[in-house]
Tab-separated table of N, CA and C in Angstrom:
chain	number	residue	atom	x	y	z
A	1494	MET	N	-76.213	-3.390	44.325
A	1494	MET	CA	-74.937	-4.466	45.074
A	1494	MET	C	-74.257	-3.456	45.848
A	1495	PRO	N	-73.749	-4.344	46.906
A	1495	PRO	CA	-72.932	-3.737	47.882
A	1495	PRO	C	-71.303	-3.669	47.218
A	1496	GLU	N	-70.660	-2.532	47.534
A	1496	GLU	CA	-69.502	-2.425	47.081
A	1496	GLU	C	-68.603	-3.069	47.857
A	1497	LYS	N	-67.503	-3.596	47.259
A	1497	LYS	CA	-66.280	-4.321	47.920
A	1497	LYS	C	-65.697	-3.453	48.476
A	1498	THR	N	-65.187	-3.678	49.646
A	1498	THR	CA	-64.320	-2.991	50.337
A	1498	THR	C	-63.059	-3.569	50.818
A	1499	GLU	N	-62.004	-3.216	50.277
A	1499	GLU	CA	-60.564	-3.803	50.830
A	1499	GLU	C	-60.150	-3.790	51.969
A	1500	LYS	N	-59.774	-5.174	52.455
A	1500	LYS	CA	-59.416	-5.075	53.936
A	1500	LYS	C	-58.286	-4.218	54.249
A	1501	THR	N	-58.255	-3.354	55.360
A	1501	THR	CA	-57.249	-2.499	55.396
A	1501	THR	C	-56.488	-3.184	56.427
A	1502	TRP	N	-55.213	-3.451	56.372
A	1502	TRP	CA	-54.212	-4.419	57.380
A	1502	TRP	C	-54.025	-3.123	58.420
A	1503	PRO	N	-53.677	-3.670	59.668
A	1503	PRO	CA	-53.240	-2.806	60.513
A	1503	PRO	C	-51.914	-2.268	60.681
A	1504	ARG	N	-51.607	-1.154	60.904
A	1504	ARG	CA	-50.135	-0.712	60.981
A	1504	ARG	C	-49.366	-0.990	62.242
A	1505	PHE	N	-48.131	-1.855	61.686
A	1505	PHE	CA	-47.496	-2.414	62.902
A	1505	PHE	C	-46.237	-1.413	63.078
A	1506	VAL	N	-45.753	-1.477	64.391
A	1506	VAL	CA	-44.945	-0.715	64.643
A	1506	VAL	C	-43.617	-1.621	65.839
A	1507	ARG	N	-42.551	-1.395	65.309
A	1507	ARG	CA	-41.623	-2.025	66.314
A	1507	ARG	C	-41.392	-1.522	67.461
A	1508	THR	N	-40.770	-2.191	68.507
A	1508	THR	CA	-40.738	-1.667	69.902
A	1508	THR	C	-40.053	-0.332	69.918
A	1509	PRO	N	-39.097	0.426	69.386
A	1509	PRO	CA	-38.759	1.702	69.671
A	1509	PRO	C	-39.539	2.624	69.235
A	1510	GLU	N	-40.374	2.399	68.368
A	1510	GLU	CA	-41.462	3.337	67.961
A	1510	GLU	C	-42.431	3.209	68.760
A	1511	ALA	N	-43.028	2.189	69.245
A	1511	ALA	CA	-44.222	1.756	70.263
A	1511	ALA	C	-43.872	2.383	71.577
A	1512	ALA	N	-42.572	2.348	71.834
A	1512	ALA	CA	-42.122	2.896	73.248
A	1512	ALA	C	-42.126	4.409	73.157
A	1513	ARG	N	-41.880	4.971	71.802
A	1513	ARG	CA	-41.841	6.373	71.704
A	1513	ARG	C	-43.161	6.962	71.672
A	1514	LEU	N	-44.340	6.065	71.120
A	1514	LEU	CA	-45.304	6.671	71.225
A	1514	LEU	C	-46.179	6.548	72.716
A	1515	LEU	N	-45.672	5.547	73.434
A	1515	LEU	CA	-46.440	5.550	74.728
A	1515	LEU	C	-45.540	6.359	75.778
A	1516	GLY	N	-44.318	6.713	75.462
A	1516	GLY	CA	-43.660	7.817	76.226
A	1516	GLY	C	-42.874	6.892	77.306
A	1517	LEU	N	-42.530	5.515	76.999
A	1517	LEU	CA	-41.659	4.663	77.539
A	1517	LEU	C	-40.177	4.531	76.839
A	1518	SER	N	-39.415	4.245	77.687
A	1518	SER	CA	-38.091	3.714	76.850
A	1518	SER	C	-38.234	2.263	76.288
A	1519	PRO	N	-37.475	1.807	75.474
A	1519	PRO	CA	-37.818	0.670	74.675
A	1519	PRO	C	-37.400	-0.385	75.627
A	1520	ARG	N	-36.447	-0.198	76.430
A	1520	ARG	CA	-36.217	-1.167	77.635
A	1520	ARG	C	-37.271	-1.521	78.504
A	1521	THR	N	-37.979	-0.557	78.787
A	1521	THR	CA	-39.221	-0.473	79.895
A	1521	THR	C	-40.256	-1.534	79.223
A	1522	LEU	N	-40.588	-1.116	77.775
A	1522	LEU	CA	-41.561	-1.730	77.189
A	1522	LEU	C	-41.242	-3.370	76.815
A	1523	GLU	N	-39.938	-3.619	76.796
A	1523	GLU	CA	-39.477	-4.883	76.908
A	1523	GLU	C	-39.670	-5.635	77.897
A	1524	LYS	N	-39.551	-4.920	79.125
A	1524	LYS	CA	-39.727	-5.507	80.413
A	1524	LYS	C	-41.142	-5.985	80.512
A	1525	HIS	N	-41.959	-4.744	80.259
A	1525	HIS	CA	-43.477	-5.021	80.371
A	1525	HIS	C	-43.800	-6.215	79.483
A	1526	ARG	N	-43.285	-6.612	78.352
A	1526	ARG	CA	-43.423	-7.610	77.769
A	1526	ARG	C	-43.191	-8.791	78.270
A	1527	CYS	N	-42.063	-9.182	78.706
A	1527	CYS	CA	-41.427	-9.970	79.640
A	1527	CYS	C	-42.024	-10.550	80.755
A	1528	ASP	N	-42.693	-9.699	81.610
A	1528	ASP	CA	-43.565	-9.652	82.677
A	1528	ASP	C	-45.106	-9.788	82.358
A	1529	GLY	N	-45.445	-9.481	81.045
A	1529	GLY	CA	-46.708	-9.929	80.843
A	1529	GLY	C	-47.796	-8.726	81.147
A	1530	THR	N	-47.077	-7.855	81.297
A	1530	THR	CA	-47.988	-6.595	81.778
A	1530	THR	C	-47.977	-5.523	80.526
A	1531	GLY	N	-47.614	-5.647	79.729
A	1531	GLY	CA	-47.621	-4.675	78.649
A	1531	GLY	C	-48.660	-4.919	77.358
A	1532	PRO	N	-48.287	-3.976	76.421
A	1532	PRO	CA	-49.529	-4.218	75.270
A	1532	PRO	C	-49.449	-5.430	74.606
A	1533	VAL	N	-50.444	-6.103	74.084
A	1533	VAL	CA	-50.452	-7.598	73.062
A	1533	VAL	C	-49.464	-7.033	72.137
A	1534	TYR	N	-48.587	-8.051	71.600
A	1534	TYR	CA	-47.552	-7.863	70.580
A	1534	TYR	C	-47.866	-9.073	69.767
A	1535	HIS	N	-47.237	-9.063	68.747
A	1535	HIS	CA	-47.245	-9.958	67.668
A	1535	HIS	C	-45.735	-10.407	67.292
A	1536	LYS	N	-45.461	-11.433	66.783
A	1536	LYS	CA	-43.934	-11.990	66.301
A	1536	LYS	C	-44.199	-12.143	64.633
A	1537	LEU	N	-43.565	-11.400	64.216
A	1537	LEU	CA	-43.603	-11.414	62.482
A	1537	LEU	C	-42.157	-11.802	61.770
A	1538	GLY	N	-41.827	-12.764	61.658
A	1538	GLY	CA	-40.564	-13.170	61.106
A	1538	GLY	C	-39.317	-12.974	62.050
A	1539	GLY	N	-39.805	-13.165	63.374
A	1539	GLY	CA	-39.089	-13.374	64.423
A	1539	GLY	C	-38.964	-11.796	65.158
A	1540	ARG	N	-39.682	-10.985	64.798
A	1540	ARG	CA	-39.707	-9.573	65.034
A	1540	ARG	C	-40.736	-9.121	66.012
A	1541	VAL	N	-40.755	-8.466	67.059
A	1541	VAL	CA	-41.734	-8.125	67.873
A	1541	VAL	C	-42.188	-6.776	67.168
A	1542	VAL	N	-43.653	-6.917	66.994
A	1542	VAL	CA	-44.485	-5.774	66.551
A	1542	VAL	C	-45.725	-5.387	67.374
A	1543	TYR	N	-46.025	-4.361	67.332
A	1543	TYR	CA	-47.311	-3.849	67.922
A	1543	TYR	C	-48.329	-3.141	66.900
A	1544	THR	N	-49.704	-3.226	66.798
A	1544	THR	CA	-50.637	-2.744	66.415
A	1544	THR	C	-50.683	-1.138	67.216
A	1545	ILE	N	-51.139	-0.399	66.259
A	1545	ILE	CA	-51.570	1.018	66.723
A	1545	ILE	C	-52.745	0.730	67.892
A	1546	ALA	N	-53.883	0.123	67.538
A	1546	ALA	CA	-54.892	-0.464	68.038
A	1546	ALA	C	-54.791	-1.027	69.424
A	1547	ASP	N	-53.692	-2.123	69.355
A	1547	ASP	CA	-53.350	-2.586	70.925
A	1547	ASP	C	-52.813	-1.627	71.756
A	1548	LEU	N	-51.866	-0.835	71.280
A	1548	LEU	CA	-51.237	0.122	72.155
A	1548	LEU	C	-52.340	1.083	72.750
A	1549	GLU	N	-53.117	1.426	71.892
A	1549	GLU	CA	-54.214	2.347	72.399
A	1549	GLU	C	-55.135	1.706	73.468
A	1550	ALA	N	-55.442	0.216	73.186
A	1550	ALA	CA	-56.164	-0.558	74.143
A	1550	ALA	C	-55.535	-0.482	75.375
A	1551	TRP	N	-54.078	-0.774	75.379
A	1551	TRP	CA	-53.527	-0.944	76.680
A	1551	TRP	C	-53.455	0.343	77.388
A	1552	ILE	N	-53.164	1.520	76.730
A	1552	ILE	CA	-53.515	2.779	77.263
A	1552	ILE	C	-54.721	2.702	77.872
A	1553	ASP	N	-55.742	2.329	77.332
A	1553	ASP	CA	-57.305	2.420	77.741
A	1553	ASP	C	-57.315	1.763	78.999
A	1554	ALA	N	-56.725	0.407	79.057
A	1554	ALA	CA	-56.742	-0.497	80.250
A	1554	ALA	C	-55.888	-0.084	81.510
A	1555	CYS	N	-55.042	0.920	81.291
A	1555	CYS	CA	-54.279	1.404	82.230
A	1555	CYS	C	-54.861	2.530	83.027
A	1556	ALA	N	-56.235	3.087	82.649
A	1556	ALA	CA	-56.794	4.418	82.963
A	1556	ALA	C	-57.053	4.150	84.718
A	1557	ARG	N	-56.723	4.908	85.239
A	1557	ARG	CA	-57.042	5.024	86.812
A	1557	ARG	C	-57.670	6.638	87.182
A	1558	GLN	N	-58.810	6.547	88.206
A	1558	GLN	CA	-59.328	7.647	88.614
A	1558	GLN	C	-58.684	8.175	89.979
A	1559	SER	N	-58.275	6.938	90.787
A	1559	SER	CA	-57.752	7.073	92.131
A	1559	SER	C	-56.475	6.592	92.137
A	1560	THR	N	-55.525	6.845	92.932
A	1560	THR	CA	-54.175	6.145	93.394
A	1560	THR	C	-54.443	5.124	94.339
A	1561	ALA	N	-55.609	4.958	94.884
A	1561	ALA	CA	-55.968	3.610	95.690
A	1561	ALA	C	-56.423	2.599	94.753
A	1562	GLU	N	-56.570	2.599	93.279
A	1562	GLU	CA	-56.812	1.578	92.294
A	1562	GLU	C	-55.908	0.564	92.350
A	1563	SER	N	-55.972	-0.564	92.031
A	1563	SER	CA	-54.901	-1.667	91.350
A	1563	SER	C	-54.032	-1.034	90.307
A	1564	ALA	N	-52.686	-1.287	90.345
A	1564	ALA	CA	-51.719	-0.915	89.447
A	1564	ALA	C	-51.616	-1.682	88.308
A	1565	ALA	N	-52.353	-2.786	88.142
A	1565	ALA	CA	-51.968	-4.120	87.305
A	1565	ALA	C	-51.958	-3.303	85.793
A	1566	GLY	N	-50.794	-3.606	85.092
A	1566	GLY	CA	-50.797	-3.168	83.886
A	1566	GLY	C	-50.372	-1.877	83.737
A	1567	HIS	N	-50.091	-1.321	84.694
A	1567	HIS	CA	-49.533	0.059	84.824
A	1567	HIS	C	-48.446	0.693	83.880
A	1568	LEU	N	-48.605	2.078	83.780
A	1568	LEU	CA	-47.754	2.567	82.714
A	1568	LEU	C	-46.190	2.789	83.659
A	1569	ALA	N	-46.069	2.675	84.508
A	1569	ALA	CA	-44.872	3.160	85.329
A	1569	ALA	C	-43.667	2.393	85.061
A	1570	GLY	N	-42.619	2.765	85.271
A	1570	GLY	CA	-41.289	1.998	84.701
A	1570	GLY	C	-40.892	0.903	85.646
A	1571	ALA	N	-39.757	0.394	85.416
A	1571	ALA	CA	-39.506	-0.922	85.981
A	1571	ALA	C	-39.527	-0.576	87.506
A	1572	ALA	N	-39.647	-1.925	88.221
A	1572	ALA	CA	-39.528	-1.716	89.607
A	1572	ALA	C	-38.341	-1.489	90.180
A	1573	ARG	N	-37.739	-0.698	91.306
A	1573	ARG	CA	-36.574	-0.462	91.836
A	1573	ARG	C	-36.139	-1.179	92.728
């Protein structure tokens, strides 16, 4: 008989913690969210939250091997 495995819920973090994990300021992460260039987020009870998996996926999507590559979804700060 197969064992029942309990569903593990993703760990959610709020904007300040997500920003700390990414090495960004919370405001920069908010700007990325508003511009549509940031990691996937969820709204739970009016609060913006991120899963660790979504933060990791965004980091992976931002990987570059050359400065000549497109910078869409980059980790840089806000435009000056």
